[in-house]
Coordinates of C-alpha atoms and ligand atoms in Angstrom, one line a residue:
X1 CA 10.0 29.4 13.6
X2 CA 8.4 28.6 10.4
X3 CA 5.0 27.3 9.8
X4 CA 4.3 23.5 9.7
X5 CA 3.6 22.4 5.8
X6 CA 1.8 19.0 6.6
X7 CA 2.5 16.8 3.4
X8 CA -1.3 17.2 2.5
X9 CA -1.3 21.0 2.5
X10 CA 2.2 20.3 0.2
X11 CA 0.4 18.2 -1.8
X12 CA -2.9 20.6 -2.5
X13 CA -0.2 23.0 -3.3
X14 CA 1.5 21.6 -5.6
X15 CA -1.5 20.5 -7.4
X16 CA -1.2 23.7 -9.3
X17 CA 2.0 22.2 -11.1
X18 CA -0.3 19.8 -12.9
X19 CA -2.8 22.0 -14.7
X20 CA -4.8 19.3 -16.0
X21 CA -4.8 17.5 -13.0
X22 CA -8.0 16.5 -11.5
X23 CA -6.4 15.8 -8.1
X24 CA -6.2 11.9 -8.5
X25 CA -2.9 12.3 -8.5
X26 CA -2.9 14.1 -5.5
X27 CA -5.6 11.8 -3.7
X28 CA -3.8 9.0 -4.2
X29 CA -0.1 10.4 -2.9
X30 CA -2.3 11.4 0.4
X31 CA -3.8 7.6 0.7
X32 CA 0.1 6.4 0.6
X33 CA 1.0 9.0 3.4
X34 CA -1.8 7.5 5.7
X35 CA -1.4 3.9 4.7
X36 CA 2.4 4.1 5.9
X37 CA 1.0 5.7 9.1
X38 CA -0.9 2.7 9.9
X39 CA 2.3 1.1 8.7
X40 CA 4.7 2.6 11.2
X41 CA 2.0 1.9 13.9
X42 CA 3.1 -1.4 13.6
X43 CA 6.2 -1.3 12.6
X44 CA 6.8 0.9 15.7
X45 CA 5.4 -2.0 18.2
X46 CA 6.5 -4.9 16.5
X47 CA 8.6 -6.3 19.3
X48 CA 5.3 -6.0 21.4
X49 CA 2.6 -7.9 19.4
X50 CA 3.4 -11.4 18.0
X51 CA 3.9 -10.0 14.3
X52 CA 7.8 -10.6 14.6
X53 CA 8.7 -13.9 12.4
X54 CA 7.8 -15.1 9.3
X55 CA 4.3 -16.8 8.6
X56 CA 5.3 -19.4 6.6
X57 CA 4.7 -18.3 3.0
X58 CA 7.3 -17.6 0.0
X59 CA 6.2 -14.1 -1.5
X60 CA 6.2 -14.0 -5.7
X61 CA 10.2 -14.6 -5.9
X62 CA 10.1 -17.5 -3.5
X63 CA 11.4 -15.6 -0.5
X64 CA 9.7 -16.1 3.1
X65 CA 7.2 -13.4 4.3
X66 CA 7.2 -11.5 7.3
X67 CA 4.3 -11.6 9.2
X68 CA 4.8 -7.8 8.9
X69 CA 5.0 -8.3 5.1
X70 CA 1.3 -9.5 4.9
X71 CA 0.2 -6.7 7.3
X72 CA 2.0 -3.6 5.3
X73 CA 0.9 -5.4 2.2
X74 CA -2.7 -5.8 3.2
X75 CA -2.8 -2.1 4.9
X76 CA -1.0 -0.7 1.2
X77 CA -4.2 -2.4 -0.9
X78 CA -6.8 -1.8 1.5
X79 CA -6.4 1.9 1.4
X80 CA -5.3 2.5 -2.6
X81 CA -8.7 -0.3 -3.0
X82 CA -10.6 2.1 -1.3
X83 CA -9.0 5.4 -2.4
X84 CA -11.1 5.9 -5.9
X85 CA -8.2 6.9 -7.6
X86 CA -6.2 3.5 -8.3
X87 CA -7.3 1.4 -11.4
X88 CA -4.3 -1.6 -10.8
X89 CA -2.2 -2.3 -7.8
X90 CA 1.3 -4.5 -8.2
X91 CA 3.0 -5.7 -5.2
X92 CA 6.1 -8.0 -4.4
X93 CA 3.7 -9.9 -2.4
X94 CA 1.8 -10.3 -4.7
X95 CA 2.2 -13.0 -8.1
X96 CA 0.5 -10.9 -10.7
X97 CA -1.4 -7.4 -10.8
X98 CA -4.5 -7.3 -8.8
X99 CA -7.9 -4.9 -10.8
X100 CA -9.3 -2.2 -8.6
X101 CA -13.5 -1.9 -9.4
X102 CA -13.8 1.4 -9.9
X103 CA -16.5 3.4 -7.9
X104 CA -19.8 4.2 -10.2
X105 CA -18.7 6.5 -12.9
X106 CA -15.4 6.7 -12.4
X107 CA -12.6 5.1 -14.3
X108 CA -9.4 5.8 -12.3
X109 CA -6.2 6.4 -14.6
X110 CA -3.1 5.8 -12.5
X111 CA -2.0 2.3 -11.2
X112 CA 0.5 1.7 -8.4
X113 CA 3.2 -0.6 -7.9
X114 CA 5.0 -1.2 -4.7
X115 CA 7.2 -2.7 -1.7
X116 CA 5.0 -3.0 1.4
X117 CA 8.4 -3.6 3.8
X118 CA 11.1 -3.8 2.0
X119 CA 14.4 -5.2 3.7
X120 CA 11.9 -7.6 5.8
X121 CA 14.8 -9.5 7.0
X122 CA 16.3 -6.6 9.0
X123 CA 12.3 -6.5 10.6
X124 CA 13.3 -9.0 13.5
X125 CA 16.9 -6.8 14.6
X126 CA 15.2 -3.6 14.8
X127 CA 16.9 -2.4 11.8
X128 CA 15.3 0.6 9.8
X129 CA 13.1 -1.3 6.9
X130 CA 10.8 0.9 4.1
X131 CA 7.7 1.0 1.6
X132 CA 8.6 1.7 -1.9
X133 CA 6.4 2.6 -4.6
X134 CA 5.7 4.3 -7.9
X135 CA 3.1 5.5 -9.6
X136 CA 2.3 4.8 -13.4
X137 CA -1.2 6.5 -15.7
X138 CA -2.3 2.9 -17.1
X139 CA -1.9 3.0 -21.3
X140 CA -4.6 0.5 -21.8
X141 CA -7.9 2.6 -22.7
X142 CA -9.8 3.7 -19.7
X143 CA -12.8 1.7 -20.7
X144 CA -11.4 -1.3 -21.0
X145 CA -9.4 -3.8 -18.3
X146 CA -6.1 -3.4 -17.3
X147 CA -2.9 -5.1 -19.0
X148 CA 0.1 -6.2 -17.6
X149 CA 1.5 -4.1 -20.3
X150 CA 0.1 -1.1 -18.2
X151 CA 3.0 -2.2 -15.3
X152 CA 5.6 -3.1 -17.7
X153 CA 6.9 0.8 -18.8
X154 CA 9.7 2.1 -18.6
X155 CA 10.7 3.7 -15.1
X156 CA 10.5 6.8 -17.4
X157 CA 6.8 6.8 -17.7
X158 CA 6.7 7.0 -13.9
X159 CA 4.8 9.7 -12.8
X160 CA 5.5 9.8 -9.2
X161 CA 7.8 7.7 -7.0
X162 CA 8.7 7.5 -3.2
X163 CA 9.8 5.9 -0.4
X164 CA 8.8 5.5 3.6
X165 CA 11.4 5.0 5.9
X166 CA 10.9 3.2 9.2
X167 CA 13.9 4.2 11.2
X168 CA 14.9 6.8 13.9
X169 CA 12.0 8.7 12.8
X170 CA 9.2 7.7 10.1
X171 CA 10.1 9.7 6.8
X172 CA 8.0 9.9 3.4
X173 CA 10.7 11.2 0.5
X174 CA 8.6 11.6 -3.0
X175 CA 8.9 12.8 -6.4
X176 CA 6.6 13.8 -8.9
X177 CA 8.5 14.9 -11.4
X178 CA 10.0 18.1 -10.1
X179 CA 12.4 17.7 -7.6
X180 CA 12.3 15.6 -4.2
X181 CA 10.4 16.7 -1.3
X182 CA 11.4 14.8 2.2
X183 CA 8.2 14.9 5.3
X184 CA 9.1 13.9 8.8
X185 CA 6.0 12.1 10.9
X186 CA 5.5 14.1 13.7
X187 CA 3.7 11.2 16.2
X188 CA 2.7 14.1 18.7
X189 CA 0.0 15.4 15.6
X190 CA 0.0 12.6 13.8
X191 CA 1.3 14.6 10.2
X192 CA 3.7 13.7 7.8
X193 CA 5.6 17.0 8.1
X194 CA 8.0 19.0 5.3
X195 CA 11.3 18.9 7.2
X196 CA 13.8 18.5 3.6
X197 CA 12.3 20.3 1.1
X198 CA 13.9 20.1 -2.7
X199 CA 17.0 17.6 -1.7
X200 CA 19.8 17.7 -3.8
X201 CA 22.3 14.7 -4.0
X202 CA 26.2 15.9 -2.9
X203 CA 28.2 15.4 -6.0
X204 CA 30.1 13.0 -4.0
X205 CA 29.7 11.7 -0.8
X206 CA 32.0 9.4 2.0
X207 CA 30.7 5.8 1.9
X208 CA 30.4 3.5 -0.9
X209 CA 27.4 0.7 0.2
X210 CA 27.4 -2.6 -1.2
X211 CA 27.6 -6.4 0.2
X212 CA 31.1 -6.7 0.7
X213 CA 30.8 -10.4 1.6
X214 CA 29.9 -11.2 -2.1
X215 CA 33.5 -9.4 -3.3
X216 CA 34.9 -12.6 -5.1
X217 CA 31.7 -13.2 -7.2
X218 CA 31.4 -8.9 -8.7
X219 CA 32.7 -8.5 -11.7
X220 CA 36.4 -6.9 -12.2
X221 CA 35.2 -4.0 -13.3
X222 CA 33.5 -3.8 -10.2
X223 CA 35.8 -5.3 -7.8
X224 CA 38.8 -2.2 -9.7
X225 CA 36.0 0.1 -8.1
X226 CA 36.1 -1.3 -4.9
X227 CA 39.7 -1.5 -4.4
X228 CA 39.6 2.3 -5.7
X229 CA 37.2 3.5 -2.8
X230 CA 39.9 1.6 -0.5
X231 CA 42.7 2.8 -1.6
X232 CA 41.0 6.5 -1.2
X233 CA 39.7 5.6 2.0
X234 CA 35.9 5.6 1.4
X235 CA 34.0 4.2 3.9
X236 CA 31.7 0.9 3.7
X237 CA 28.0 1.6 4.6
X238 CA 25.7 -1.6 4.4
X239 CA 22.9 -1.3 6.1
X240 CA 21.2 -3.8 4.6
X241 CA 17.6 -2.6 3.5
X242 CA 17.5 -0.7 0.5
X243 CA 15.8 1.9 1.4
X244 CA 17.8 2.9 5.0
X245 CA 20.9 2.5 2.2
X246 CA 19.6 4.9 -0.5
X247 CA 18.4 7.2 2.2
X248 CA 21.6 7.7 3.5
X249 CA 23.1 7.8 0.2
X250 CA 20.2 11.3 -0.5
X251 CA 21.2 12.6 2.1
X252 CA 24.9 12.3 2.4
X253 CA 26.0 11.6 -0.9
X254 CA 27.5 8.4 -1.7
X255 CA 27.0 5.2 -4.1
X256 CA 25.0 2.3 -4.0
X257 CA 25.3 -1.1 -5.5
X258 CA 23.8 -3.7 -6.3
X259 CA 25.7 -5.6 -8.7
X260 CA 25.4 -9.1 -10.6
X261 CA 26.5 -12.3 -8.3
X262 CA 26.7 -16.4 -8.5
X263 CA 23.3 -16.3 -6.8
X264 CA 21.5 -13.1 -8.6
X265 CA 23.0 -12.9 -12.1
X266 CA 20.7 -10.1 -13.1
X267 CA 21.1 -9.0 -9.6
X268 CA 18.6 -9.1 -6.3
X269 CA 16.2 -6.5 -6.5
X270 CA 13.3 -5.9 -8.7
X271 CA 13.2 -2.9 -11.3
X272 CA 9.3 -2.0 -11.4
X273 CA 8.9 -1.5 -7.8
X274 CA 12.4 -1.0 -6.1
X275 CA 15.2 0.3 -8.8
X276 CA 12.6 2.4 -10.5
X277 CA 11.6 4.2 -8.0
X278 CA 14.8 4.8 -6.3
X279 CA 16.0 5.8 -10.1
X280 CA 13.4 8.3 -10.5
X281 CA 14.1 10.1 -6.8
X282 CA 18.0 10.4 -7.5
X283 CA 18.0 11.6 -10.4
X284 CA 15.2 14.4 -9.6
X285 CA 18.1 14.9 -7.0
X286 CA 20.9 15.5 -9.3
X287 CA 21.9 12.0 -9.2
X288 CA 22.7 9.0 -11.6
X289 CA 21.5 5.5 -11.7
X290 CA 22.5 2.6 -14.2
X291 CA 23.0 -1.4 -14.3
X292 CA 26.2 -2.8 -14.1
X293 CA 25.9 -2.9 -18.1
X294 CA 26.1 1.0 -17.7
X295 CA 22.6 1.7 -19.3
X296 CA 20.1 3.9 -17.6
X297 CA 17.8 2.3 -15.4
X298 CA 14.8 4.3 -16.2
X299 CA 15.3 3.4 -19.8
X300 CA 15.2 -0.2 -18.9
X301 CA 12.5 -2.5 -20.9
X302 CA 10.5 -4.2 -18.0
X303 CA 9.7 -8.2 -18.9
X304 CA 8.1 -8.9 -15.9
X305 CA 6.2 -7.8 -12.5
X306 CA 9.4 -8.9 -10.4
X307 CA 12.4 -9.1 -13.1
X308 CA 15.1 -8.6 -11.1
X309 CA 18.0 -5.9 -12.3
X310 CA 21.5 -4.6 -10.8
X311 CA 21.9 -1.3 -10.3
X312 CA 24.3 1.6 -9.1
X313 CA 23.1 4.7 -7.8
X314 CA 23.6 7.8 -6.1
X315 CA 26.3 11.0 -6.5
X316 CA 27.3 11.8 -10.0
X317 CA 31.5 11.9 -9.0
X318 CA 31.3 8.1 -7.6
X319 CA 28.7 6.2 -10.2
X320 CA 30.9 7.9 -12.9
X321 CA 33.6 6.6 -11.7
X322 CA 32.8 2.8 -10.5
X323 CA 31.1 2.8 -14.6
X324 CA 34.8 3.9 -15.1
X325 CA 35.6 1.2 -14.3
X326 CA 33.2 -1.2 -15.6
X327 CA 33.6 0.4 -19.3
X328 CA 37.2 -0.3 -19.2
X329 CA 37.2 -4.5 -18.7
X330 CA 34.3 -4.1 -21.3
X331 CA 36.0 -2.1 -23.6
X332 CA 39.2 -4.8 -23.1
X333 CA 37.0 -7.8 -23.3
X334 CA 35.7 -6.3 -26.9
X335 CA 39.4 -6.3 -27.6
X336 CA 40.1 -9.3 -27.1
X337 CA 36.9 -11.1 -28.7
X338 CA 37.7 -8.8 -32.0
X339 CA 41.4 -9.6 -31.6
X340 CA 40.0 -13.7 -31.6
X341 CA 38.2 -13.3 -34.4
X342 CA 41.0 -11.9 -36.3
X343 CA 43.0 -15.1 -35.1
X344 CA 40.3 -17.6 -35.8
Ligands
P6P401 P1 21.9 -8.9 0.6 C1 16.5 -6.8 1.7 O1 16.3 -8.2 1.8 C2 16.8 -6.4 0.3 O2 15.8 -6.8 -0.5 C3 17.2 -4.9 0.1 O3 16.4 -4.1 1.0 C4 18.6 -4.9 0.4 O4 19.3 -3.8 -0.3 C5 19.1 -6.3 -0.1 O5 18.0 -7.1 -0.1 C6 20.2 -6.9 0.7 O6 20.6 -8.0 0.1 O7 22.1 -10.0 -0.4 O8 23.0 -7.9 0.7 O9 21.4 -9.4 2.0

């Protein structure tokens, strides 16, 4: 039987691929792990404690807060706060960025943005719910306060991006850069433990996932694409929670999407700290992931903390072919807007 790799001992480890790392990095990738322990703690015996429900707030996009919301927000800033490695924290629960003071002497370099519990709404069903985050080094000199131009890059500029999942077992699935590492908690020793090391996205996978209920409002592009995966018999998988969603869609192959509708034009959920980091794992997988105007979503311009953008991700076969699709009702609608003009 191999030896248990504990995702700190990973961690250390890999330390050695950053040769100018300092172990911040590190540090703060190892205050995550433990802050979605305390998490899943919670998560875990939600059903037990009176932390089911909302509480009667609206979060930064006007949505209404789990009690459970506020509790993996609060446990995500108190440990990066205390962690001595984070100079800026963004959250969705949060309106705007929130300044870490930095311990005497020490002027941190990385900022984090993240999802305490995303898919909240799944929270009072028992359905599978996740953190997201990513991690950025801030531009802005060292010396000086932080900017919100320091959360606004590019999902290229990330320098490490994960997820925790909350389901059948707890999983933390990470990136830094070179290739995605998947730890199982093991609640008998309390360790996050390495149970997928260096996943690869299939090429193609068996379910297409997206909210079939909001068919009439996609675009025809995307509704072609839809009709496609039924007419080859793909499977529907909506779970619901992004994160249960993209998981499945690592691990099994499969596409994801997100698309514009009536009610979210630019589509529902939020590039810095949910399409980012989901970008940056997939494609560290072998994977693709675009908007619905078929531009990479790592190459995206941020213009705000919780700008919203659609997106469609996962194996390289099946986002090829739904932008396919797409391209072709743009590439008609261009013909007839030139062929208007002509007439005009
Ligand atoms: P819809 C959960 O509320 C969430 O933010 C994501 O986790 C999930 O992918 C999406 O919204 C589901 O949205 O409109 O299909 O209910």
């Amino acid at each position: 039987m191999n030896r248990i790799i504990t995702l700190d001992e990973f961690i250390i480890r890999r330390q050695k691929d950053f040769p100018f790392a300092s172990g911040e990095l590190s540090g703060l990738l190892r205050d995550i792990g433990v802050a979605s322990k305390v998490i899943n703690q919670e998560v875990n015996k939600a059903g037990l404690v009176s932390i089911l429900g909302m509480n009667g707030s609206e979060n930064a996009s006007g949505e209404d807060v789990a009690k459970l919301d506020v509790f993996a927000n609060d446990r995500m800033k108190d440990f990066l706060k205390t962690s001595g490695e984070c100079a800026a924290i963004a959250s969705e629960e949060e309106e705007g960025f929130i300044h870490i003071d930095q311990v005497e002497g020490k002027n941190s370099e990385y900022i984090v943005v993240f999802d305490p519990l995303d898919g909240s709404s799944n929270i009072d069903v028992n359905v599978s719910i996740g953190t997201i985050f990513a991690i950025f080094r801030r531009k802005s000199a060292s010396t000086g306060p932080i900017e919100m131009s320091d959360f606004l890059q590019k999902g290229i500029e990330q320098v490490a991006a994960g997820y925790v999942l909350y389901g059948s077992s707890t999983m933390m699935v990470y990136t830094t850069g070179k290739g995605v590492n998947g730890f199982t908690l093991d609640p008998g020793i309390g360790e996050f433990c390495l149970s997928h090391p260096d996943m690869k996205i299939p090429q193609r996978g068996k379910y297409y996932s997206l909210n079939q209920g909001y068919y009439r409002s996609y675009s025809l592009g995307v509704q072609d694409y839809l009709r496609h995966c039924e007419k080859e018999g793909i499977g529907l998988r909506y779970i619901g929670s992004m994160v249960a969603d993209i998981h499945r869609t690592l691990i099994k192959g499969g596409i994801f999407l997100y698309p514009e509708t009536k009610d979210n034009p630019d589509g529902k959920l939020r590039l810095v700290y949910e399409c980012n980091p989901m970008a940056f794992l997939v494609e560290q997988a072998g994977g693709i992931a675009i908007t619905s105007n078929l531009t990479r979503i790592m190459e995206e311009e941020p213009t705000g903390l919780h700008q919203r953008k659609t997106i469609i991700i996962g194996s390289p076969d099946m986002v090829n072919k739904a932008a396919g699709f797409i391209e072709s009702h743009i590439v008609e609608k261009e013909k007839n807007r030139a062929s208007n003009v002509l007439s005009d």
